[in-house]
PDB file of C-alpha atoms and ligand atoms in Angstrom:
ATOM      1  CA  UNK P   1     -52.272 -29.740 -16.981  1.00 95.00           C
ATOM      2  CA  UNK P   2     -49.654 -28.085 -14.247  1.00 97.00           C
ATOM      3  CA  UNK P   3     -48.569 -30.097 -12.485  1.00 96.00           C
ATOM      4  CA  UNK P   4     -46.217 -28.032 -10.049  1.00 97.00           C
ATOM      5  CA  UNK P   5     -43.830 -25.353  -9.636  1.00 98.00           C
ATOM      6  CA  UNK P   6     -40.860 -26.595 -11.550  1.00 97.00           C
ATOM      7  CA  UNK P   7     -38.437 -24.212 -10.665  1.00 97.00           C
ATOM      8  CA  UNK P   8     -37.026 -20.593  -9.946  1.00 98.00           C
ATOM      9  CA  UNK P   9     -35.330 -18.640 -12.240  1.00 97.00           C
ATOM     10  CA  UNK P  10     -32.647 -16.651 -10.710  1.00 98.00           C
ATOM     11  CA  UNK P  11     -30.423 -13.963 -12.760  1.00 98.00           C
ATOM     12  CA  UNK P  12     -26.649 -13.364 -11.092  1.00 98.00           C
ATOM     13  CA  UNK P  13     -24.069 -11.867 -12.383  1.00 98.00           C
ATOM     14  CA  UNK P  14     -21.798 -14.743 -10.768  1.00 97.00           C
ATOM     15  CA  UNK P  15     -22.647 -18.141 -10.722  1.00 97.00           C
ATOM     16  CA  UNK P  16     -19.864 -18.735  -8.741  1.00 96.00           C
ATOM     17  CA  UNK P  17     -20.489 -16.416  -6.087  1.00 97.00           C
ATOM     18  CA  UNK P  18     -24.316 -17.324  -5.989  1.00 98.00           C
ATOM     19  CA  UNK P  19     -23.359 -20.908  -5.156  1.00 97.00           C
ATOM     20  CA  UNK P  20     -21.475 -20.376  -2.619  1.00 97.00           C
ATOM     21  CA  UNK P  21     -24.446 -18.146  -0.960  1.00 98.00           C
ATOM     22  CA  UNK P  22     -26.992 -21.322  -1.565  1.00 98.00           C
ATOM     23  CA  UNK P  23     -24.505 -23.690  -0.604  1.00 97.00           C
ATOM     24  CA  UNK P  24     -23.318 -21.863   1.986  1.00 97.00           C
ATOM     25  CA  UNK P  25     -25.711 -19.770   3.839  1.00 98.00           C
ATOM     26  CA  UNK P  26     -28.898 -21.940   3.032  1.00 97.00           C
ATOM     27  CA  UNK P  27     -27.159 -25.361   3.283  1.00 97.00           C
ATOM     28  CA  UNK P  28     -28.527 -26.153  -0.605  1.00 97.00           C
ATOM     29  CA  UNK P  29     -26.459 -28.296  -2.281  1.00 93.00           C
ATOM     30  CA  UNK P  30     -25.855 -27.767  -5.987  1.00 95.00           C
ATOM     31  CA  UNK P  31     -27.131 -31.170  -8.209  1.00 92.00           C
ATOM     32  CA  UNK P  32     -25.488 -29.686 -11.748  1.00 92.00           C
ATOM     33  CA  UNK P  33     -24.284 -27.359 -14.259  1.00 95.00           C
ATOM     34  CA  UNK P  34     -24.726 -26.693 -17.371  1.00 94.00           C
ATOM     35  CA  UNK P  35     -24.603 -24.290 -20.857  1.00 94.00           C
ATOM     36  CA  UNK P  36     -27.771 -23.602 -22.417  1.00 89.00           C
ATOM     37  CA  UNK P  37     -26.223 -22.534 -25.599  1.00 89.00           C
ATOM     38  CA  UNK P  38     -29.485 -21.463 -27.231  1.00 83.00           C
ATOM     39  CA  UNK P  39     -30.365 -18.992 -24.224  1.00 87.00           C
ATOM     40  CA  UNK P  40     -26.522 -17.349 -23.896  1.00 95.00           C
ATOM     41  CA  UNK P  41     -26.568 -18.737 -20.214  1.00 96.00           C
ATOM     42  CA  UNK P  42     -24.887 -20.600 -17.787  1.00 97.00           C
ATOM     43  CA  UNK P  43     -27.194 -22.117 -15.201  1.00 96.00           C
ATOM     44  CA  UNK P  44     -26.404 -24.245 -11.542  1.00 97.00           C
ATOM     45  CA  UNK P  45     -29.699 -26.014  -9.937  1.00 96.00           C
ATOM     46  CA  UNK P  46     -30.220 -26.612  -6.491  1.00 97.00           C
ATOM     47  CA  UNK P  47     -33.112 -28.305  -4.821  1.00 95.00           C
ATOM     48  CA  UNK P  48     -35.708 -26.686  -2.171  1.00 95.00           C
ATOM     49  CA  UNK P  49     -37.915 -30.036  -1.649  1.00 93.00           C
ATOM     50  CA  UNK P  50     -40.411 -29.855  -4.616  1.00 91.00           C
ATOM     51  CA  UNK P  51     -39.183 -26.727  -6.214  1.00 96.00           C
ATOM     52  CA  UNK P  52     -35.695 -25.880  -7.699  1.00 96.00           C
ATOM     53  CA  UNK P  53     -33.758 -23.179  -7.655  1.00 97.00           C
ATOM     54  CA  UNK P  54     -32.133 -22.259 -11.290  1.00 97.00           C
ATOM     55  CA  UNK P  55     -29.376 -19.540 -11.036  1.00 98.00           C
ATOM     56  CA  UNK P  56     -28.716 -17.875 -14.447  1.00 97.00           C
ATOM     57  CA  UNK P  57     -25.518 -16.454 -15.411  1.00 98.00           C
ATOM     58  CA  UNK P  58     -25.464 -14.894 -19.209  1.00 98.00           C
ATOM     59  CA  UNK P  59     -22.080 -16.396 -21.420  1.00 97.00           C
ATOM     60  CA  UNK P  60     -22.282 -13.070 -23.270  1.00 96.00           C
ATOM     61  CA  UNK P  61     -23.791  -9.456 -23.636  1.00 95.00           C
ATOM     62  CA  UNK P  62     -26.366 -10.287 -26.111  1.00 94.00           C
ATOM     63  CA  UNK P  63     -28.318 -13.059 -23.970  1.00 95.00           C
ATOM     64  CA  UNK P  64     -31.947 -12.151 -22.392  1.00 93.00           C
ATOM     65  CA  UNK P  65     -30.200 -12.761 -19.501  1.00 96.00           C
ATOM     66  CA  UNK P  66     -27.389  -9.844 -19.695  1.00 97.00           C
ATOM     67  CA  UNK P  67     -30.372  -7.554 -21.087  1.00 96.00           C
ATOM     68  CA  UNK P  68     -32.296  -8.574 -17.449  1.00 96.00           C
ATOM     69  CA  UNK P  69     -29.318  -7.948 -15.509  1.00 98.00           C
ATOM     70  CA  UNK P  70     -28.866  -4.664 -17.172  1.00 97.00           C
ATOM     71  CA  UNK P  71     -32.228  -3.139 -16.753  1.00 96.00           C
ATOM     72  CA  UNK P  72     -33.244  -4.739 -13.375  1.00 95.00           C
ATOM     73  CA  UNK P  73     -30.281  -6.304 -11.910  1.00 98.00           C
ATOM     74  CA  UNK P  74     -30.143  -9.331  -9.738  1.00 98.00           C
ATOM     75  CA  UNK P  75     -32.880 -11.439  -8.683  1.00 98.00           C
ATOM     76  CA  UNK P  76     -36.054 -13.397  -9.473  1.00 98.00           C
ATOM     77  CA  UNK P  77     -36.045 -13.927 -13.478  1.00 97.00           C
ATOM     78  CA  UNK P  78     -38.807 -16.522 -13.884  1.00 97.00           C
ATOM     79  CA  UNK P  79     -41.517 -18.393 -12.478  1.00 98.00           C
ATOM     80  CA  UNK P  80     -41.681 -22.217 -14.200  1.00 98.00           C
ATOM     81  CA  UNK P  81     -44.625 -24.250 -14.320  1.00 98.00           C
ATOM     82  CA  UNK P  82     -44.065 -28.398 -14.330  1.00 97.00           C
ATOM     83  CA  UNK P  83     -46.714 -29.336 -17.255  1.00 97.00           C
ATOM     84  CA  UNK P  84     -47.378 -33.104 -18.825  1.00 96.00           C
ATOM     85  CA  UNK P  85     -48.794 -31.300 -21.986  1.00 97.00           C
ATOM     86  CA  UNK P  86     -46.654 -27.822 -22.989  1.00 97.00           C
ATOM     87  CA  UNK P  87     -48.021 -27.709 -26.438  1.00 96.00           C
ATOM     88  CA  UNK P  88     -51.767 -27.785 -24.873  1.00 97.00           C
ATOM     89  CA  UNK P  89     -50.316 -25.370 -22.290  1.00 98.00           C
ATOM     90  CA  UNK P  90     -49.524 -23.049 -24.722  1.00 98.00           C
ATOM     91  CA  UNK P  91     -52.477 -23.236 -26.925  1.00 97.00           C
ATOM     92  CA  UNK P  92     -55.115 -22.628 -24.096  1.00 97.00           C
ATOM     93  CA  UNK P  93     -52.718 -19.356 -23.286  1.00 98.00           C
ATOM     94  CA  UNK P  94     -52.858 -18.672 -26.420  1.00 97.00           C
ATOM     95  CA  UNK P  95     -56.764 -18.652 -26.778  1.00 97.00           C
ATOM     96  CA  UNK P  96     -57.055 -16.735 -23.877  1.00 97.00           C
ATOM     97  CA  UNK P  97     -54.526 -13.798 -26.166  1.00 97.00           C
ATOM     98  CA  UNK P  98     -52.027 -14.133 -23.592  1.00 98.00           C
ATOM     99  CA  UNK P  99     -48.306 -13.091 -25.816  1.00 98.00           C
ATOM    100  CA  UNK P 100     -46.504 -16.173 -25.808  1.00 98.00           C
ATOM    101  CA  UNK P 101     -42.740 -15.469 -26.600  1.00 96.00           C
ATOM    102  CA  UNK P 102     -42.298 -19.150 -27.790  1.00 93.00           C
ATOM    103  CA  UNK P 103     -44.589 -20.824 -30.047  1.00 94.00           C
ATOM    104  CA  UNK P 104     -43.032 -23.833 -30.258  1.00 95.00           C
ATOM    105  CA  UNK P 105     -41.114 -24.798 -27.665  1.00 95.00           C
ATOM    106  CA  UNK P 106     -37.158 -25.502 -27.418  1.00 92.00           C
ATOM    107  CA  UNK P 107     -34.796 -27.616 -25.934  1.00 89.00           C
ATOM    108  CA  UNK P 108     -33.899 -26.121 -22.173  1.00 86.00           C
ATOM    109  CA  UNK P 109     -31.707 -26.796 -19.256  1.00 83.00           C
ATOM    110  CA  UNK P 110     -31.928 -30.162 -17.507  1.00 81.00           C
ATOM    111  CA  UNK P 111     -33.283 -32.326 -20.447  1.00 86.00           C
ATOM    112  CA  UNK P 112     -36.667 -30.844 -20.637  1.00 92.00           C
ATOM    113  CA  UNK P 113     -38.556 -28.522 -23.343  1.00 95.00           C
ATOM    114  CA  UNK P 114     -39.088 -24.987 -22.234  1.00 95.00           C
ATOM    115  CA  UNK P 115     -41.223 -22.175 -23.687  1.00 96.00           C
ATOM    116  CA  UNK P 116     -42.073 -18.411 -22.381  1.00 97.00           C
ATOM    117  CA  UNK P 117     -44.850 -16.268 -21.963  1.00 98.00           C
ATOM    118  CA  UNK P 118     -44.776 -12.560 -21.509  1.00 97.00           C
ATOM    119  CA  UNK P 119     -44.655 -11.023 -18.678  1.00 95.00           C
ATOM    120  CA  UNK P 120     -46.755  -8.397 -20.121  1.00 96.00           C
ATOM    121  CA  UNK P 121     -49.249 -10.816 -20.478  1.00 97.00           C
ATOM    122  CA  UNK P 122     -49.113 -12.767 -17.198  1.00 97.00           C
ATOM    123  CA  UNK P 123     -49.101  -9.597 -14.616  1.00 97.00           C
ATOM    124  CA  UNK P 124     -45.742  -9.357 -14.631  1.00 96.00           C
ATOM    125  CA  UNK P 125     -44.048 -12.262 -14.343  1.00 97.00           C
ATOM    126  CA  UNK P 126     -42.060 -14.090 -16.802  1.00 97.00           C
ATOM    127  CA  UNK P 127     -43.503 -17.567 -17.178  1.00 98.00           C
ATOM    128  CA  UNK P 128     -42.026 -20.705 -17.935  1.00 97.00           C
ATOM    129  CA  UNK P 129     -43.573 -24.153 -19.175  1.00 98.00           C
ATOM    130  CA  UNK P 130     -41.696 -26.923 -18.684  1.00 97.00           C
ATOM    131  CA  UNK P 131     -41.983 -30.543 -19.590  1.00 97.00           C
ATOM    132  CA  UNK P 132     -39.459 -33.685 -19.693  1.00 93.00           C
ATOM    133  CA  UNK P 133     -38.229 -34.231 -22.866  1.00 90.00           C
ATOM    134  CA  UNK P 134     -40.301 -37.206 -24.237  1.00 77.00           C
ATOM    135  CA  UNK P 135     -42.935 -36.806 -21.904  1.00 65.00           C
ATOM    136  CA  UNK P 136     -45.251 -35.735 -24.968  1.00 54.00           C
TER     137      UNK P 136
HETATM  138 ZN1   ZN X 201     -36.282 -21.917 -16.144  1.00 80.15          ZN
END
């Protein structure tokens, strides 16, 4: 089941400069960094009540991140959906032939486990699942 909107993917070229804008001109306050080393990116999360805000900064040219920046530049990157069941998220996606770009999902950000669907299958929107690791 969904449980909630997880968080906000947001793609900058600058972590650094993007924090300063949250921190700064919305009055977020930053609650970590880290290096997702199997996504190429950088990410800082802030909290909006309920929902978090994950800026995205790519650690090289070859991460989906760098290839988003290139084509689109800044700004929204991904919509993520809190789930207590990913794998039975992902199946009933699946049965309904919605193009999932993870199968089996992976180790994100933030301790939990992540997995994509495409946003040529979801109306344009690039859609995260994401779960606590352990939760399942
Ligand atoms: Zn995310």
């Amino acid at each position: 089941m969904i449980t909630k909107i997880d968080h906000i993917g947001i793609a900058v070229h600058s972590l650094e400069a993007a924090t300063a804008y949250y921190e700064n001109a919305l009055g977020l306050s930053c609650h970590g960094t880290e290096e997702v080393a199997s996504q190429q990116v950088r990410t800082a999360f802030f909290e909006a009540g309920e929902v978090h805000i994950e800026l995205l900064e790519p650690t090289s040219n070859e991460s989906p991140i760098a290839k988003f920046l290139e084509k689109k530049g800044e700004g929204i990157h991904h919509i993520a959906f809190g789930t207590d069941d990913i794998a039975g998220q992902l199946d009933k996606a699946k049965g309904q032939d919605v193009r999932l770009i993870h199968e089996v999902p992976f180790e994100g950000a933030a301790d939990k486990l992540v997995a994509f669907l495409h946003p040529k299958s979801t109306y344009g929107v690039l859609t995260e699942f994401c779960m606590p690791k352990g939760e399942n």
